[in-house]
Amino acid sequence: MEDFSSRVLLALRRFIGVPLPGTAWYVYGAHPLGDTVFRVRLNGPGHPADPAGSLLVDLPLPESAAEERGWWWYVGALRRITRLISETGIPLAYNDDGVAVVDAAAVLEEESFPDEPEVTLEDAVDYVIGDLCGDALWHETPASAASGLYRMMGFDLRTSDTLRVYLLHQNRVIGVDLAVRDGETGQPRTVGWWASAKLTALLRPDDPASLAVYRISDTGDPMCEAVYDLTRWA
């Protein structure tokens, strides 16, 4: 459960510096509360230490690995809860210190919130960048997912379907187009589809021809020497 809680922390950290979408709430505290609850403390901008202005959201922890929803579920659940508070004014309880507390399990059950993780286009893009950079959320070793094979140099969301990532590979910068939406459903691709593993398989130094067949001619992108279209491959 310790590793699971750490992953939840890493997934929620983005909302320290920016508010949860559609609200003025920032994450200023997050930790397990016993074995059944993961508590998130929210505050308005610029007031991280003001308990009077805090909102505590108690998210349910899984009772076992078999019941685990996945730690990305907590991102969607927290966004859903804060939107509901802003839009409908969920009745709040208060602890002995006068701080508002929301029992997320009760609210989400009433709202029939799905067990599947909520994934937005921004989540899908953020995941690919973090994965290829070797982010600790997805990898134990930072700096790059495959430091001996490529290094992440940048990215550009070209359309709502296509993310171009710039990689330093074999002493040259290449552009690789990846699909951030599912080709069948049109929905943002779920996080955790291991873009880095797919790229590692394709960028093998002992098999340079495997990449060449995906090259696009005359792209006119000044950021790289060549562009490869993997939107249908990965």
CSV table of C-alpha atoms in Angstrom, one decimal:
chain,number,residue,atom,x,y,z
A,1,MET,CA,0.0,0.0,0.0
A,2,GLU,CA,3.0,2.3,0.6
A,3,ASP,CA,4.0,2.1,-3.1
A,4,PHE,CA,0.3,2.7,-4.1
A,5,SER,CA,0.1,5.8,-2.0
A,6,SER,CA,3.3,7.1,-3.5
A,7,ARG,CA,1.9,6.7,-7.0
A,8,VAL,CA,-1.2,8.6,-6.0
A,9,LEU,CA,1.0,11.4,-4.6
A,10,LEU,CA,2.9,11.6,-7.9
A,11,ALA,CA,-0.3,11.6,-9.9
A,12,LEU,CA,-1.8,14.5,-7.8
A,13,ARG,CA,1.3,16.6,-7.6
A,14,ARG,CA,0.4,18.6,-10.8
A,15,PHE,CA,-2.3,20.3,-8.9
A,16,ILE,CA,0.1,21.9,-6.5
A,17,GLY,CA,1.1,24.5,-9.0
A,18,VAL,CA,-2.1,24.8,-10.9
A,19,PRO,CA,-5.8,24.6,-9.7
A,20,LEU,CA,-8.0,21.7,-10.3
A,21,PRO,CA,-9.9,22.3,-13.6
A,22,GLY,CA,-12.9,24.6,-13.3
A,23,THR,CA,-12.2,25.5,-9.6
A,24,ALA,CA,-9.9,27.7,-7.5
A,25,TRP,CA,-8.7,24.7,-5.4
A,26,TYR,CA,-5.0,23.7,-5.2
A,27,VAL,CA,-3.6,20.6,-3.6
A,28,TYR,CA,-1.6,21.6,-0.6
A,29,GLY,CA,-1.5,18.3,1.3
A,30,ALA,CA,-2.0,14.6,0.6
A,31,HIS,CA,-1.3,11.5,2.6
A,32,PRO,CA,-2.9,8.2,3.7
A,33,LEU,CA,-5.2,8.4,6.7
A,34,GLY,CA,-5.0,4.9,8.2
A,35,ASP,CA,-5.5,2.0,5.8
A,36,THR,CA,-8.8,3.0,4.2
A,37,VAL,CA,-8.6,6.7,3.3
A,38,PHE,CA,-6.3,8.9,1.3
A,39,ARG,CA,-6.8,12.5,2.5
A,40,VAL,CA,-6.2,15.4,0.2
A,41,ARG,CA,-6.1,19.0,1.6
A,42,LEU,CA,-7.2,21.7,-0.8
A,43,ASN,CA,-6.9,25.5,-0.3
A,44,GLY,CA,-7.4,28.5,-2.4
A,45,PRO,CA,-4.5,30.2,-4.2
A,46,GLY,CA,-1.8,31.6,-2.0
A,47,HIS,CA,-3.2,30.2,1.3
A,48,PRO,CA,-1.6,26.8,1.8
A,49,ALA,CA,-1.3,27.2,5.6
A,50,ASP,CA,-4.7,28.6,6.3
A,51,PRO,CA,-6.7,25.7,8.0
A,52,ALA,CA,-9.9,27.8,8.0
A,53,GLY,CA,-9.9,27.9,4.3
A,54,SER,CA,-9.0,24.3,3.8
A,55,LEU,CA,-11.2,21.6,2.3
A,56,LEU,CA,-10.3,18.0,3.2
A,57,VAL,CA,-11.3,15.3,0.7
A,58,ASP,CA,-11.2,11.7,1.9
A,59,LEU,CA,-10.7,9.4,-1.0
A,60,PRO,CA,-11.2,5.6,-0.4
A,61,LEU,CA,-8.1,3.4,-0.6
A,62,PRO,CA,-8.5,-0.1,-2.0
A,63,GLU,CA,-8.9,-2.8,0.6
A,64,SER,CA,-6.8,-5.2,-1.5
A,65,ALA,CA,-4.8,-5.4,-4.7
A,66,ALA,CA,-7.7,-7.3,-6.3
A,67,GLU,CA,-10.0,-4.2,-5.7
A,68,GLU,CA,-7.4,-1.7,-6.8
A,69,ARG,CA,-8.9,0.8,-9.2
A,70,GLY,CA,-5.5,2.1,-10.2
A,71,TRP,CA,-3.9,5.3,-8.9
A,72,TRP,CA,-4.9,7.4,-11.9
A,73,TRP,CA,-8.5,7.0,-10.8
A,74,TYR,CA,-7.7,9.4,-7.9
A,75,VAL,CA,-6.9,12.2,-10.4
A,76,GLY,CA,-10.4,11.9,-12.0
A,77,ALA,CA,-12.1,11.4,-8.7
A,78,LEU,CA,-10.6,14.5,-7.1
A,79,ARG,CA,-11.5,16.5,-10.2
A,80,ARG,CA,-15.0,15.2,-10.2
A,81,ILE,CA,-15.5,16.0,-6.5
A,82,THR,CA,-14.2,19.5,-6.8
A,83,ARG,CA,-16.4,20.2,-9.9
A,84,LEU,CA,-19.4,18.9,-8.0
A,85,ILE,CA,-18.7,21.2,-5.1
A,86,SER,CA,-18.3,24.2,-7.3
A,87,GLU,CA,-21.3,23.4,-9.5
A,88,THR,CA,-23.9,21.9,-7.1
A,89,GLY,CA,-22.7,22.8,-3.6
A,90,ILE,CA,-22.3,19.4,-2.0
A,91,PRO,CA,-23.3,19.5,1.7
A,92,LEU,CA,-20.1,19.6,3.8
A,93,ALA,CA,-19.3,18.2,7.2
A,94,TYR,CA,-16.9,19.8,9.6
A,95,ASN,CA,-14.3,18.3,11.9
A,96,ASP,CA,-13.5,19.5,15.4
A,97,ASP,CA,-11.2,22.2,14.1
A,98,GLY,CA,-14.0,23.6,11.9
A,99,VAL,CA,-12.4,22.4,8.7
A,100,ALA,CA,-14.8,21.2,5.9
A,101,VAL,CA,-14.5,17.4,5.1
A,102,VAL,CA,-15.9,15.6,2.1
A,103,ASP,CA,-16.4,11.8,2.2
A,104,ALA,CA,-15.6,11.1,-1.4
A,105,ALA,CA,-16.8,7.5,-1.3
A,106,ALA,CA,-20.3,8.5,-0.3
A,107,VAL,CA,-20.5,11.3,-2.9
A,108,LEU,CA,-19.1,9.3,-5.7
A,109,GLU,CA,-21.4,6.4,-4.9
A,110,GLU,CA,-24.4,8.7,-5.1
A,111,GLU,CA,-23.1,10.2,-8.3
A,112,SER,CA,-22.5,6.7,-9.8
A,113,PHE,CA,-18.9,7.6,-10.6
A,114,PRO,CA,-17.3,4.8,-12.7
A,115,ASP,CA,-14.3,2.7,-11.4
A,116,GLU,CA,-12.5,3.3,-14.7
A,117,PRO,CA,-9.9,6.2,-14.6
A,118,GLU,CA,-11.1,9.5,-16.1
A,119,VAL,CA,-8.6,10.4,-18.8
A,120,THR,CA,-8.5,13.8,-20.6
A,121,LEU,CA,-6.5,14.8,-23.7
A,122,GLU,CA,-4.2,16.7,-21.4
A,123,ASP,CA,-3.7,13.6,-19.2
A,124,ALA,CA,-2.8,11.6,-22.3
A,125,VAL,CA,-0.2,14.2,-23.4
A,126,ASP,CA,1.2,14.6,-19.9
A,127,TYR,CA,1.6,10.9,-19.6
A,128,VAL,CA,3.6,10.6,-22.9
A,129,ILE,CA,5.9,13.4,-21.9
A,130,GLY,CA,6.5,12.0,-18.4
A,131,ASP,CA,7.0,8.5,-19.7
A,132,LEU,CA,9.6,9.4,-22.3
A,133,CYS,CA,11.4,11.7,-19.9
A,134,GLY,CA,11.7,8.9,-17.3
A,135,ASP,CA,9.4,10.6,-14.8
A,136,ALA,CA,9.4,9.0,-11.4
A,137,LEU,CA,5.6,8.4,-11.8
A,138,TRP,CA,6.3,5.9,-14.5
A,139,HIS,CA,9.9,4.8,-14.0
A,140,GLU,CA,12.3,4.1,-11.1
A,141,THR,CA,15.3,5.7,-13.0
A,142,PRO,CA,14.9,9.4,-13.9
A,143,ALA,CA,16.4,11.4,-16.8
A,144,SER,CA,15.2,9.1,-19.6
A,145,ALA,CA,13.2,6.0,-20.0
A,146,ALA,CA,16.1,4.6,-22.2
A,147,SER,CA,19.0,6.9,-21.7
A,148,GLY,CA,21.3,4.9,-23.9
A,149,LEU,CA,18.9,4.9,-26.8
A,150,TYR,CA,17.3,8.4,-26.8
A,151,ARG,CA,16.8,11.6,-24.8
A,152,MET,CA,13.6,13.6,-24.8
A,153,MET,CA,14.2,17.1,-26.2
A,154,GLY,CA,10.7,18.5,-26.6
A,155,PHE,CA,7.1,18.0,-27.8
A,156,ASP,CA,4.4,19.7,-29.8
A,157,LEU,CA,0.7,18.8,-29.7
A,158,ARG,CA,0.1,19.1,-33.4
A,159,THR,CA,-3.6,18.3,-33.4
A,160,SER,CA,-6.0,16.9,-30.8
A,161,ASP,CA,-5.1,13.5,-32.1
A,162,THR,CA,-1.3,13.7,-32.7
A,163,LEU,CA,1.5,14.5,-30.3
A,164,ARG,CA,5.0,15.0,-31.9
A,165,VAL,CA,7.9,14.3,-29.6
A,166,TYR,CA,11.4,15.3,-30.3
A,167,LEU,CA,14.1,12.8,-29.4
A,168,LEU,CA,17.9,13.0,-29.6
A,169,HIS,CA,18.7,9.6,-31.2
A,170,GLN,CA,22.0,8.5,-32.6
A,171,ASN,CA,23.4,12.1,-32.4
A,172,ARG,CA,20.4,13.7,-34.3
A,173,VAL,CA,17.1,15.1,-33.3
A,174,ILE,CA,14.1,13.2,-34.8
A,175,GLY,CA,10.4,13.9,-34.5
A,176,VAL,CA,8.1,11.0,-33.7
A,177,ASP,CA,4.3,11.4,-34.1
A,178,LEU,CA,2.2,9.4,-31.6
A,179,ALA,CA,-1.5,9.0,-31.3
A,180,VAL,CA,-3.0,10.4,-28.1
A,181,ARG,CA,-6.5,9.3,-28.9
A,182,ASP,CA,-7.8,5.7,-29.4
A,183,GLY,CA,-8.3,5.0,-33.0
A,184,GLU,CA,-11.6,3.1,-32.4
A,185,THR,CA,-13.3,5.2,-29.7
A,186,GLY,CA,-11.8,8.6,-30.4
A,187,GLN,CA,-11.3,9.1,-26.7
A,188,PRO,CA,-8.0,10.1,-25.2
A,189,ARG,CA,-5.7,7.1,-24.7
A,190,THR,CA,-5.5,5.9,-21.2
A,191,VAL,CA,-2.4,6.6,-19.2
A,192,GLY,CA,0.0,3.8,-18.8
A,193,TRP,CA,0.1,2.4,-22.3
A,194,TRP,CA,4.0,2.5,-22.2
A,195,ALA,CA,4.9,4.7,-25.1
A,196,SER,CA,8.5,4.4,-24.0
A,197,ALA,CA,8.4,0.6,-24.3
A,198,LYS,CA,7.0,0.8,-27.8
A,199,LEU,CA,9.7,3.4,-28.8
A,200,THR,CA,12.5,1.4,-27.3
A,201,ALA,CA,11.4,-1.6,-29.4
A,202,LEU,CA,11.4,0.5,-32.6
A,203,LEU,CA,14.6,2.5,-32.0
A,204,ARG,CA,16.9,-0.6,-31.5
A,205,PRO,CA,20.4,0.4,-32.7
A,206,ASP,CA,20.9,-3.1,-34.3
A,207,ASP,CA,17.8,-2.7,-36.5
A,208,PRO,CA,17.8,0.8,-38.0
A,209,ALA,CA,15.6,-0.3,-40.9
A,210,SER,CA,12.6,-0.9,-38.6
A,211,LEU,CA,12.2,2.9,-38.1
A,212,ALA,CA,12.9,4.0,-41.7
A,213,VAL,CA,9.6,2.7,-43.1
A,214,TYR,CA,7.7,5.2,-40.9
A,215,ARG,CA,9.6,8.2,-42.2
A,216,ILE,CA,7.5,11.1,-43.6
A,217,SER,CA,9.1,13.1,-46.4
A,218,ASP,CA,9.0,16.9,-46.7
A,219,THR,CA,7.5,17.7,-43.3
A,220,GLY,CA,9.2,21.2,-43.1
A,221,ASP,CA,9.7,20.9,-39.3
A,222,PRO,CA,12.8,22.9,-38.4
A,223,MET,CA,13.0,21.3,-35.0
A,224,CYS,CA,14.2,18.0,-36.3
A,225,GLU,CA,16.1,16.2,-39.1
A,226,ALA,CA,13.4,13.7,-39.8
A,227,VAL,CA,9.8,12.8,-38.8
A,228,TYR,CA,8.4,9.4,-38.3
A,229,ASP,CA,4.6,8.7,-38.2
A,230,LEU,CA,3.8,6.1,-35.5
A,231,THR,CA,0.2,7.2,-35.0
A,232,ARG,CA,-1.1,3.9,-36.4
A,233,TRP,CA,1.8,1.7,-35.1
A,234,ALA,CA,1.7,2.7,-31.4
